[in-house]
Structures are given as structure tokens and as C-alpha cells.
mmCIF file of C-alpha atoms and ligand atoms in Angstrom:
data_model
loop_
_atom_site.group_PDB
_atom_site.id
_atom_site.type_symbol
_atom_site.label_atom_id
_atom_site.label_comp_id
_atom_site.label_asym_id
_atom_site.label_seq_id
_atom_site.Cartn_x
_atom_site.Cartn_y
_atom_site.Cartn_z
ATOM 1 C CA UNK A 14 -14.653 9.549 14.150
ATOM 2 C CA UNK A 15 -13.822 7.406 10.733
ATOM 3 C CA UNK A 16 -15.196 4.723 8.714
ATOM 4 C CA UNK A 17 -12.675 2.636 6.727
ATOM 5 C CA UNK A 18 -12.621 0.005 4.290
ATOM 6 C CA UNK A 19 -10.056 -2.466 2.797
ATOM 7 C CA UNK A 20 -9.902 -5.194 0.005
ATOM 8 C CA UNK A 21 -7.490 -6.522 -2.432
ATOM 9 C CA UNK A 22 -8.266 -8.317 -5.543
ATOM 10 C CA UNK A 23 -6.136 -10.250 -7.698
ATOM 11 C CA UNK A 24 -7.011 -9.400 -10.597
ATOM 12 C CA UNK A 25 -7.633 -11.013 -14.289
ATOM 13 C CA UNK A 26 -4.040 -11.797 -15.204
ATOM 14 C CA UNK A 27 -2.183 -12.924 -12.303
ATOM 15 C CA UNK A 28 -1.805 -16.202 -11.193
ATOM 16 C CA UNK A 29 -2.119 -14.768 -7.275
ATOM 17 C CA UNK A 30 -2.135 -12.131 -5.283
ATOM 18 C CA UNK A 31 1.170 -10.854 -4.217
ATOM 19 C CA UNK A 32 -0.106 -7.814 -2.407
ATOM 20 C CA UNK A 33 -1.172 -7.689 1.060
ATOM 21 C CA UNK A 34 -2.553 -5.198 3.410
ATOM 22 C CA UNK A 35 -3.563 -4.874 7.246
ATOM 23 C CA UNK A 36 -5.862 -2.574 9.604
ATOM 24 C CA UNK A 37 -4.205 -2.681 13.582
ATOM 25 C CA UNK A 38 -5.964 -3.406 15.755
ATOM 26 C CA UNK A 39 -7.999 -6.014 13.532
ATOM 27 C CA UNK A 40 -10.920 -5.777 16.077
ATOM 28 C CA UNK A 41 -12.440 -3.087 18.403
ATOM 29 C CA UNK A 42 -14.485 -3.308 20.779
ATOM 30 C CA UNK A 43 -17.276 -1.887 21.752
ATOM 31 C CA UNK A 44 -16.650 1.050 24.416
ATOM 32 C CA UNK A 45 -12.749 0.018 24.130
ATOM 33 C CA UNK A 46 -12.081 1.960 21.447
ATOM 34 C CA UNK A 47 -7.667 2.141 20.838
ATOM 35 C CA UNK A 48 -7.176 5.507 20.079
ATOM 36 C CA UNK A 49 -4.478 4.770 17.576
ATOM 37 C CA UNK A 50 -5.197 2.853 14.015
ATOM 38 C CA UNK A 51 -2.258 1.840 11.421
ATOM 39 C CA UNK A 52 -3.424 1.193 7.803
ATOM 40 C CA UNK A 53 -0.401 -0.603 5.374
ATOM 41 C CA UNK A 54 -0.537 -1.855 1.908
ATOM 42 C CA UNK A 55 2.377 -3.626 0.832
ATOM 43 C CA UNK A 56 2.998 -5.104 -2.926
ATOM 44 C CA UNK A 57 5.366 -7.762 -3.151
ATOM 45 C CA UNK A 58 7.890 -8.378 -5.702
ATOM 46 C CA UNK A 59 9.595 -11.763 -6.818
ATOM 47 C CA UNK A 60 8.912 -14.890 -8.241
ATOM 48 C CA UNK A 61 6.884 -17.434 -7.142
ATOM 49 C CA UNK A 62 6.504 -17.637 -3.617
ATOM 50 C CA UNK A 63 9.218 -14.356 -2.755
ATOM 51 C CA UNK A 64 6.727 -11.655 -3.514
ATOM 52 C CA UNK A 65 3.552 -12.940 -1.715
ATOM 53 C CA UNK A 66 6.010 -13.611 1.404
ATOM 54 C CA UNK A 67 7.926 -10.045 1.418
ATOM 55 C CA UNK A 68 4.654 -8.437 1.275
ATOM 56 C CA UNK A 69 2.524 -10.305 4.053
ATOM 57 C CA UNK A 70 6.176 -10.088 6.402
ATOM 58 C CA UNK A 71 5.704 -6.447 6.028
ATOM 59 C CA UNK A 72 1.889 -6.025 7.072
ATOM 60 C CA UNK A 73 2.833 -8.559 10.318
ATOM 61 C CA UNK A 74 5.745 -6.773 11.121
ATOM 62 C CA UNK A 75 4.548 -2.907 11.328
ATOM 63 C CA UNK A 76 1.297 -4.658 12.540
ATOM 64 C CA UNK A 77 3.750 -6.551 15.699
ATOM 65 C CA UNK A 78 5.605 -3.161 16.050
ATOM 66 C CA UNK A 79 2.314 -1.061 16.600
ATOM 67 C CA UNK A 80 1.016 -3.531 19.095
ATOM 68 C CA UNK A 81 4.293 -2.870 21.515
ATOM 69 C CA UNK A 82 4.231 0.210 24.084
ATOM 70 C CA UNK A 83 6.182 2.978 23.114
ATOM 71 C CA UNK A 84 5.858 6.671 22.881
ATOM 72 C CA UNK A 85 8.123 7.165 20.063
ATOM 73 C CA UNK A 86 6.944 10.037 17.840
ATOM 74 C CA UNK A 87 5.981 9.141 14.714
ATOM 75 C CA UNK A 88 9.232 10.266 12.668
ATOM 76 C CA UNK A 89 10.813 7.254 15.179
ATOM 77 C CA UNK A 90 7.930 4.555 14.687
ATOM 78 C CA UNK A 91 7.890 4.903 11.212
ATOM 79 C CA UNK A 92 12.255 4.402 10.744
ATOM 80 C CA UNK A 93 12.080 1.527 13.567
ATOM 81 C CA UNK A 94 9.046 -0.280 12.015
ATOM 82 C CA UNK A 95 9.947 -0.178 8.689
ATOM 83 C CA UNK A 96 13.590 -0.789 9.618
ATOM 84 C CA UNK A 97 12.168 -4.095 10.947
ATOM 85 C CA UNK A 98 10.264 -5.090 8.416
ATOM 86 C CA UNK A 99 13.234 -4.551 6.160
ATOM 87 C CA UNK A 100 15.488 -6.906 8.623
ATOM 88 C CA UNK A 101 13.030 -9.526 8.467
ATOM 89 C CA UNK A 102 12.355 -9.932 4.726
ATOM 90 C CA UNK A 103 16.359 -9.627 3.838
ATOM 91 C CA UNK A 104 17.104 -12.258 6.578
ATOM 92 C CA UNK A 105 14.877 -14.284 5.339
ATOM 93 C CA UNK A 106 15.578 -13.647 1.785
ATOM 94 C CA UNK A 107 19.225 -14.723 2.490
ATOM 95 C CA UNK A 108 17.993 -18.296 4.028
ATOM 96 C CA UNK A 109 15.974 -19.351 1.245
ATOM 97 C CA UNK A 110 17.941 -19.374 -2.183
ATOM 98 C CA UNK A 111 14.214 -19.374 -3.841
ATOM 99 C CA UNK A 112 13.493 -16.167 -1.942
ATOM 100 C CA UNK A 113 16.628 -14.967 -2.790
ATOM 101 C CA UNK A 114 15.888 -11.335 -4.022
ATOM 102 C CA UNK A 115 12.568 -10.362 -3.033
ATOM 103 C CA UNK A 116 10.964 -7.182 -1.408
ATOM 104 C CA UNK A 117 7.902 -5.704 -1.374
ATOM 105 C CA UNK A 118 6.735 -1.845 -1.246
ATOM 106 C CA UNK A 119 4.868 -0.823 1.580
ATOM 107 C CA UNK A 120 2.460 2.548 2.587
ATOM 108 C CA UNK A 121 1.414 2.733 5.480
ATOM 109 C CA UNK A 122 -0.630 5.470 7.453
ATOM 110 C CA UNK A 123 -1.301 6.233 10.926
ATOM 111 C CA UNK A 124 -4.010 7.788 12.979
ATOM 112 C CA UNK A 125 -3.171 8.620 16.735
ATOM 113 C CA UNK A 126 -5.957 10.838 18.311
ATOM 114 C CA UNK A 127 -6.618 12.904 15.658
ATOM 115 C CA UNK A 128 -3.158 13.150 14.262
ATOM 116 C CA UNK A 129 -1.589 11.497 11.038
ATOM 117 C CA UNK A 130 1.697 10.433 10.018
ATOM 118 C CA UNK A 131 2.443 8.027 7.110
ATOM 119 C CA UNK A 132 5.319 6.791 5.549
ATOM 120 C CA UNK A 133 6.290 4.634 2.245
ATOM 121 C CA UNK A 134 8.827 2.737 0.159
ATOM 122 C CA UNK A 135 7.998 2.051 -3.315
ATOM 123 C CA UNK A 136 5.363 2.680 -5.853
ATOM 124 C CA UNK A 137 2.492 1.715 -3.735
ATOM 125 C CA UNK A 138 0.352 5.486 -3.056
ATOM 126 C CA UNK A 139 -1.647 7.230 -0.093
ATOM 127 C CA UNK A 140 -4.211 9.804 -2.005
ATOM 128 C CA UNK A 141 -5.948 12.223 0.317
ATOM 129 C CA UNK A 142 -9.146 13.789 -1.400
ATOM 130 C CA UNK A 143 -10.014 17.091 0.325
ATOM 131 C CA UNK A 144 -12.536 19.750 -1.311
ATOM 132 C CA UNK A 145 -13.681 17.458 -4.247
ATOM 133 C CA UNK A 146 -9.683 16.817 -5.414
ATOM 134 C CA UNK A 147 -7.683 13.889 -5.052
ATOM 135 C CA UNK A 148 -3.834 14.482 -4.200
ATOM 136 C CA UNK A 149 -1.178 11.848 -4.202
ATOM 137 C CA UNK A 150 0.588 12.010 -1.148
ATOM 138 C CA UNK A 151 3.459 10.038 -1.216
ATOM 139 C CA UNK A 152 6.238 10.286 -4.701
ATOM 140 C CA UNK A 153 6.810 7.278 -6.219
ATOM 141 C CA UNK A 154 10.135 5.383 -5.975
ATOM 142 C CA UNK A 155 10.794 4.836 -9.449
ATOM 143 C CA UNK A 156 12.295 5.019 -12.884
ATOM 144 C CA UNK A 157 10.611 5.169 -15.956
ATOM 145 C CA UNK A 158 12.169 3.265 -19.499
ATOM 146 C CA UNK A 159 11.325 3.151 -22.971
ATOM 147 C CA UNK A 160 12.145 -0.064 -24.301
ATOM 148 C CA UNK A 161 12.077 0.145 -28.275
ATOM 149 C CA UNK A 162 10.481 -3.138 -30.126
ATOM 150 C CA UNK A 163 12.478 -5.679 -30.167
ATOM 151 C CA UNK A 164 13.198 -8.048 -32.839
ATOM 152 C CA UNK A 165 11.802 -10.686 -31.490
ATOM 153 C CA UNK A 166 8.239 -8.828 -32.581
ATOM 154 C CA UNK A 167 7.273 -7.504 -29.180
ATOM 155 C CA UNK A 168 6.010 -4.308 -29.065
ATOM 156 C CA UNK A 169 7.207 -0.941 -27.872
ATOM 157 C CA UNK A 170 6.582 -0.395 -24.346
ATOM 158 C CA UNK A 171 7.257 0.930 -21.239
ATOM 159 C CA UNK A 172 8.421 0.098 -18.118
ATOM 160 C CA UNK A 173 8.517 1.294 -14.465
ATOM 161 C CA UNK A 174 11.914 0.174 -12.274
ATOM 162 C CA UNK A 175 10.977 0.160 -8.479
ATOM 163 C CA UNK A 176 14.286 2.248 -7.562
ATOM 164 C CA UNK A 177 13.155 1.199 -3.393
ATOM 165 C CA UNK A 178 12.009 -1.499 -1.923
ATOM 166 C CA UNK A 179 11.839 -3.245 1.602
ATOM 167 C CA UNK A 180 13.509 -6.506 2.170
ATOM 168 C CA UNK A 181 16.196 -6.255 -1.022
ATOM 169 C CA UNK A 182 19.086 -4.546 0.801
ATOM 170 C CA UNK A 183 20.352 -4.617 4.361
ATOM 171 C CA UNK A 184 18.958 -0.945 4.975
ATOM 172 C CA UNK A 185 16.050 1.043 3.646
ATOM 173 C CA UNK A 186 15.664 4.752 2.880
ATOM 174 C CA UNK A 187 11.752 5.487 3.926
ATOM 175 C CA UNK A 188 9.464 8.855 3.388
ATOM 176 C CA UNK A 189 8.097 9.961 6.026
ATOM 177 C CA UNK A 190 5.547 12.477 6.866
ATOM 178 C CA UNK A 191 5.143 12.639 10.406
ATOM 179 C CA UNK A 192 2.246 15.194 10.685
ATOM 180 C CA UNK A 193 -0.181 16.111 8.416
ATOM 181 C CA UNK A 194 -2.916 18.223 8.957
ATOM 182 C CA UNK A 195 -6.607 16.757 9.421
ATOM 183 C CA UNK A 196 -9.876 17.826 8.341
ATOM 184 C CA UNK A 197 -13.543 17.057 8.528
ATOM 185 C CA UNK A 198 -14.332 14.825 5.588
ATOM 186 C CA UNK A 199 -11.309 13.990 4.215
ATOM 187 C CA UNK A 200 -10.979 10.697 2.872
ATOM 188 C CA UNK A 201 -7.837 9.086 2.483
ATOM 189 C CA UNK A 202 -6.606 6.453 -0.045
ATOM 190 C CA UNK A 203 -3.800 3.757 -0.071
ATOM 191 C CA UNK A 204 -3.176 1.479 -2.657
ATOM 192 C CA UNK A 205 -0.968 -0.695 -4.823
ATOM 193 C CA UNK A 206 0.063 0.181 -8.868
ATOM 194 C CA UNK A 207 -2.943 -2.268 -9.442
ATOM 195 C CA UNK A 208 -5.248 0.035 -9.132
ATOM 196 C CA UNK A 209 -3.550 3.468 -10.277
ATOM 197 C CA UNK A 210 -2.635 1.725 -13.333
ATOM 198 C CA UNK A 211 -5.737 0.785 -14.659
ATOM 199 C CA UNK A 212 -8.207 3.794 -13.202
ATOM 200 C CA UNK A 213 -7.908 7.178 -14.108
ATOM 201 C CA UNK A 214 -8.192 9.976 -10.562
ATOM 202 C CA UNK A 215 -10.945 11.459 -12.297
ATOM 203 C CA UNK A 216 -12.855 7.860 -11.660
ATOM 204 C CA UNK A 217 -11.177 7.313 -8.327
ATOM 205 C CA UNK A 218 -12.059 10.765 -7.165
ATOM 206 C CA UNK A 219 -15.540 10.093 -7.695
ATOM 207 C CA UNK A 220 -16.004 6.627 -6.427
ATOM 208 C CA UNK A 221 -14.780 8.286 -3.064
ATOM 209 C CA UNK A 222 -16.639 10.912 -2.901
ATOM 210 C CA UNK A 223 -20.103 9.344 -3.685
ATOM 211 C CA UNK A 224 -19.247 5.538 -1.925
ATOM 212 C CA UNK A 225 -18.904 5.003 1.838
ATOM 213 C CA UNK A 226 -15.382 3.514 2.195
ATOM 214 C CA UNK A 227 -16.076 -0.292 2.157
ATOM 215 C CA UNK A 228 -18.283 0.295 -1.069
ATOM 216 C CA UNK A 229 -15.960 2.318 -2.641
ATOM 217 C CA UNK A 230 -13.148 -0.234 -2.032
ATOM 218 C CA UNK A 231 -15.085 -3.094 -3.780
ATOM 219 C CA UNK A 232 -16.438 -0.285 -6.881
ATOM 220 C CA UNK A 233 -12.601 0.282 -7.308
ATOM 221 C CA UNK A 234 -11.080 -3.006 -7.707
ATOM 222 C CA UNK A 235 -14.365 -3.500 -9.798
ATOM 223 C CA UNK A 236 -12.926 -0.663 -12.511
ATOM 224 C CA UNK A 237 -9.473 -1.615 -12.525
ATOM 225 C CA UNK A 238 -10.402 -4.973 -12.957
ATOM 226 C CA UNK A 239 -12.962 -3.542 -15.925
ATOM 227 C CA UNK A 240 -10.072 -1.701 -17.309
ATOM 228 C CA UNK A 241 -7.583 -4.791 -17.688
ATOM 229 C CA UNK A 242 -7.256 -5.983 -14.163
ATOM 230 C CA UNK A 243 -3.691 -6.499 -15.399
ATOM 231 C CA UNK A 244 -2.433 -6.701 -11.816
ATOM 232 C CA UNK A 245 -3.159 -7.335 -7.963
ATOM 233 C CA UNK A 246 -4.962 -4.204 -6.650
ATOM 234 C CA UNK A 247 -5.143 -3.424 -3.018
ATOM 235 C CA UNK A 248 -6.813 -0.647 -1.709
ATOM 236 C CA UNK A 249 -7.713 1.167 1.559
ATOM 237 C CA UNK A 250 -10.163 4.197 1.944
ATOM 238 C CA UNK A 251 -10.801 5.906 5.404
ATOM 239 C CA UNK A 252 -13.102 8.600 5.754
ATOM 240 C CA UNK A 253 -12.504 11.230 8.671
ATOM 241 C CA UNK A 254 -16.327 12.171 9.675
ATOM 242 C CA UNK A 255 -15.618 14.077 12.216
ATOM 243 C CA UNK A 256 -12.780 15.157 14.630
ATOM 244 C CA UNK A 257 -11.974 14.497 17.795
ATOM 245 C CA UNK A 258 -9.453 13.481 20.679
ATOM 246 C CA UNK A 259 -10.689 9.615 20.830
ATOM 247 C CA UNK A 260 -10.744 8.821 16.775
ATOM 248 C CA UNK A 261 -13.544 5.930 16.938
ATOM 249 C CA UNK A 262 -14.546 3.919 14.095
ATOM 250 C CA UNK A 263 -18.088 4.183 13.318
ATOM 251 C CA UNK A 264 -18.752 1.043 11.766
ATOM 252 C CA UNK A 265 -16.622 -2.695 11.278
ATOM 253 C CA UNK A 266 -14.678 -2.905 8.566
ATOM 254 C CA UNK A 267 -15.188 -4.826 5.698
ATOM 255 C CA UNK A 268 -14.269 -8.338 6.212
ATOM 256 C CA UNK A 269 -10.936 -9.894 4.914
ATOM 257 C CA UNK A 270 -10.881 -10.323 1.039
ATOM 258 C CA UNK A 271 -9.279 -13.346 0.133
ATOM 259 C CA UNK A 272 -5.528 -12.944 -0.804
ATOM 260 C CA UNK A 273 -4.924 -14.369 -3.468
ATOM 261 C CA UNK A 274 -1.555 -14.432 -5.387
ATOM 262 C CA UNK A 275 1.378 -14.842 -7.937
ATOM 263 C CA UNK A 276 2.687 -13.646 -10.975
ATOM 264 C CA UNK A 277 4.725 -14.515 -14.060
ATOM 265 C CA UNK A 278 7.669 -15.988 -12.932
ATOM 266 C CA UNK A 279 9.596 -14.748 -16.015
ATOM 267 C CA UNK A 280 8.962 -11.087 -14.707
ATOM 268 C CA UNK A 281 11.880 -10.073 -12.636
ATOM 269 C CA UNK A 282 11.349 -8.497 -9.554
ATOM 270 C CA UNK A 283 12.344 -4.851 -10.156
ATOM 271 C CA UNK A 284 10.285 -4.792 -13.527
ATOM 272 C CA UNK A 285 6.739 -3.964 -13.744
ATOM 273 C CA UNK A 286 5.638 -3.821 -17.468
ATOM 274 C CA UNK A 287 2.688 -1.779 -18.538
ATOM 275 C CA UNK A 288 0.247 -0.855 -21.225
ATOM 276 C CA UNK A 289 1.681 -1.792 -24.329
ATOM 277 C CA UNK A 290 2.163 1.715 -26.585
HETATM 278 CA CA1 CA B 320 1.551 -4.444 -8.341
#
């Protein structure tokens, strides 16, 4: 048995929310219970309209690709679905000069009985927190610069180069991790750079231990957005209460934030400036 929550914010500082996330199945039913639950974040990247499109293709596309029957394991799911999202967001990239260039990351975890995979692009995270300590999961898919000031009077500072991304090339490398190991009260976290960037895991770490997911969701984007809110931030939390063959949900989800969206249009996609140093 779980509970989960999910929310995304857009932050102070953006214009929208590029990032998008899903929960498949959206609804369960009473004494219908699926078995199987996927969780994705995905945080676009592009101008204008290109990053809040990559992003939301993503969530519909592993969300499309978990509804169909299969009994692929989950090494196979993951490289199919995310090879399909990746299709989707470059072909339509390529039909759309204004899209031209975008992608989006995407994490993206799965619970089948009581068994879980996930897999990622990008610089979006899954956390698990097990015996009071929070572990990133998943490495990040970048490159960190120093750019010195420039004469133009702005300030040193440093930024992070998403070296992957789904939707900018005709193929995708994922991660994968097509088993992990499960125990009682583990608590799970996915989110976008929004939130990592602005909150420390010493305050993430506790929000999850002493907030039921939904809270805790809502009591994160509410520090990030206290530390700067520089960003979107997306993030998912699902608590594993107990184990057991038929992984049930023990209460609904928090309902649908808003997505909002967009960001500068100056930025270029594979830049993501942060805290000025
Ligand atoms: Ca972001």
C-alpha cells in the first residue's frame, strides 16, 4: 500500500510553467485497484511555446505507452517508452520551425506489484529517503561552467549544460534501473531542478519525513519558492506504507495543480543559469 502526492508550481520568476508531470492511471477505483502505477516529471526546455510542449508530449506519451498490454520487463518498457516519447517531440520539433530545438528531461518511476523500476534523461531527480536519509537516485545529465564576468557588467556565475535530453536528437541514451529493492516506509521523491536548486536535502529530508505526501508536495514548492522560486518546480512524493502483492493507494491524490508556464525567451534551451556567485 502507498499514498502519493504531486504538484508543480511555477514559480516567482517565470513567465509559465514549462514542467509537467503525470500519475497513470489518473483515477482508481474503488475495489479495481491496477496493480501497476507510473509516476513522470518532465522539464521542458525551449523558448516560448517548445519547452511547455516537449515536456507535456513526454508525460502523454509514457502515460499512452503504460496504458497498452504488454509484458515487457521493465529494462524494455522503459527503452520503448522513452524511445517514443523521444520520436514524438523530434518529429514534431522538425514540423514547426518555432519548435525547432526543443526537449524536455523526463524521470519517471514505476511500481508493478511491489516492484520498482525507474528510468531518466536529464537533470530532473528521483530521491528515495530510507532510514531518516535522502539519496539521489538517478546522476544528473550534465555539465557544469564557470563563466567569468563579463564586460558587459554581469556577474560571475555558473551554469549547468543539460548534456541529454528527450526530443533534441533522433535517438536517446536513457538510465535505467529496472529493479530496485523496496521497503516499508520508504518514501520516494521526483522532481525538476526547480526545486533542488533552491532547497537544501537537509530541508527536503525533513518535509518528507514529517508531511504525508500531498502535504509535503505543497510545503516543498512553498520553500523553493521562499528561497527564490527562481524556476518551475515539480515534484512527486510516494510513500510505501506497507508491502504487498496488490500495491493499493490508500488515499486520492492531490488534485491537478495548475500548469502554468514559460520562460525567458533569451535563455537558450541547453542553458540553465543559476545563483549568481
Ligand atoms: Ca527547470
Amino acid at each position: 500500500m502507498f499514498a502519493f502526492g504531486m504538484a508543480s508550481h511555477q514559480g516567482l520568476v517565470r513567465r509559465e510553467n514549462q514542467d509537467a508531470w503525470g500519475k497513470f492511471p489518473k483515477d482508481s477505483v474503488d475495489g479495481d485497484e491496477p496493480q501497476k502505477h507510473l509516476f513522470v516529471v518532465a522539464d521542458g526546455l525551449g523558448g516560448h511555446q517548445g519547452g511547455k510542449i516537449a515536456s507535456a508530449l513526454a508525460v502523454n506519451t509514457l502515460g499512452e505507452f503504460f496504458h497498452q498490454p504488454s509484458d515487457l520487463t521493465p529494462r524494455e518498457f522503459w527503452r520503448r517508452a522513452f524511445a517514443a516519447a523521444n520520436q514524438r517531440i523530434f518529429t514534431e520539433s522538425l514540423q514547426d520551425f518555432r519548435l525547432h530545438g526543443m526537449g524536455t528531461t523526463c524521470s519517471a518511476l514505476l511500481m508493478k506489484s511491489n516492484h520498482i523500476s525507474f528510468a531518466h534523461v536529464g537533470d530532473s531527480r528521483i530521491y528515495r529517503l530510507r532510514e531518516r536519509h535522502l539519496q539521489q537516485l538517478t546522476i544528473d545529465h550534465t555539465l557544469q561552467q564557470d563563466r567569468p564576468p563579463s564586460a558587459t557588467g554581469e556577474s560571475h556565475r555558473r551554469i549547468t549544460i543539460i548534456t541529454r535530453a528527450l526530443g533534441t536528437q533522433a535517438e536517446v541514451e536513457i538510465d535505467c534501473e529496472p529493479e530496485l529493492d523496496l521497503a516499508e516506509g520508504d518514501i520516494f521523491l521526483l522532481c525538476s531542478d526547480g526545486l533542488y536548486s533552491e532547497v537544501t536535502d537537509a530541508a527536503i529530508e525533513q518535509v518528507l519525513l514529517n508531511h504525508p505526501p500531498a502535504e509535503a508536495c505543497h510545503k516543498l514548492i512553498d520553500l523553493a519558492n521562499a528561497n527564490g522560486g527562481r524556476d518551475n518546480i515539480t515534484v512527486g512524493v510516494i510513500k510505501i506504507v506497507s508491502l504487498d502483492e496488490k500495491m493499493t493507494v490508500t488515499k486520492q491524490a492531490t488534485p491537478p495543480a495548475a500548469l502554468a508556464t514559460t520562460a525567458n525567451p533569451q535563455r537558450r534551451w541547453w542553458q540553465r543559469f543559476w545563483i549568481n556567485s
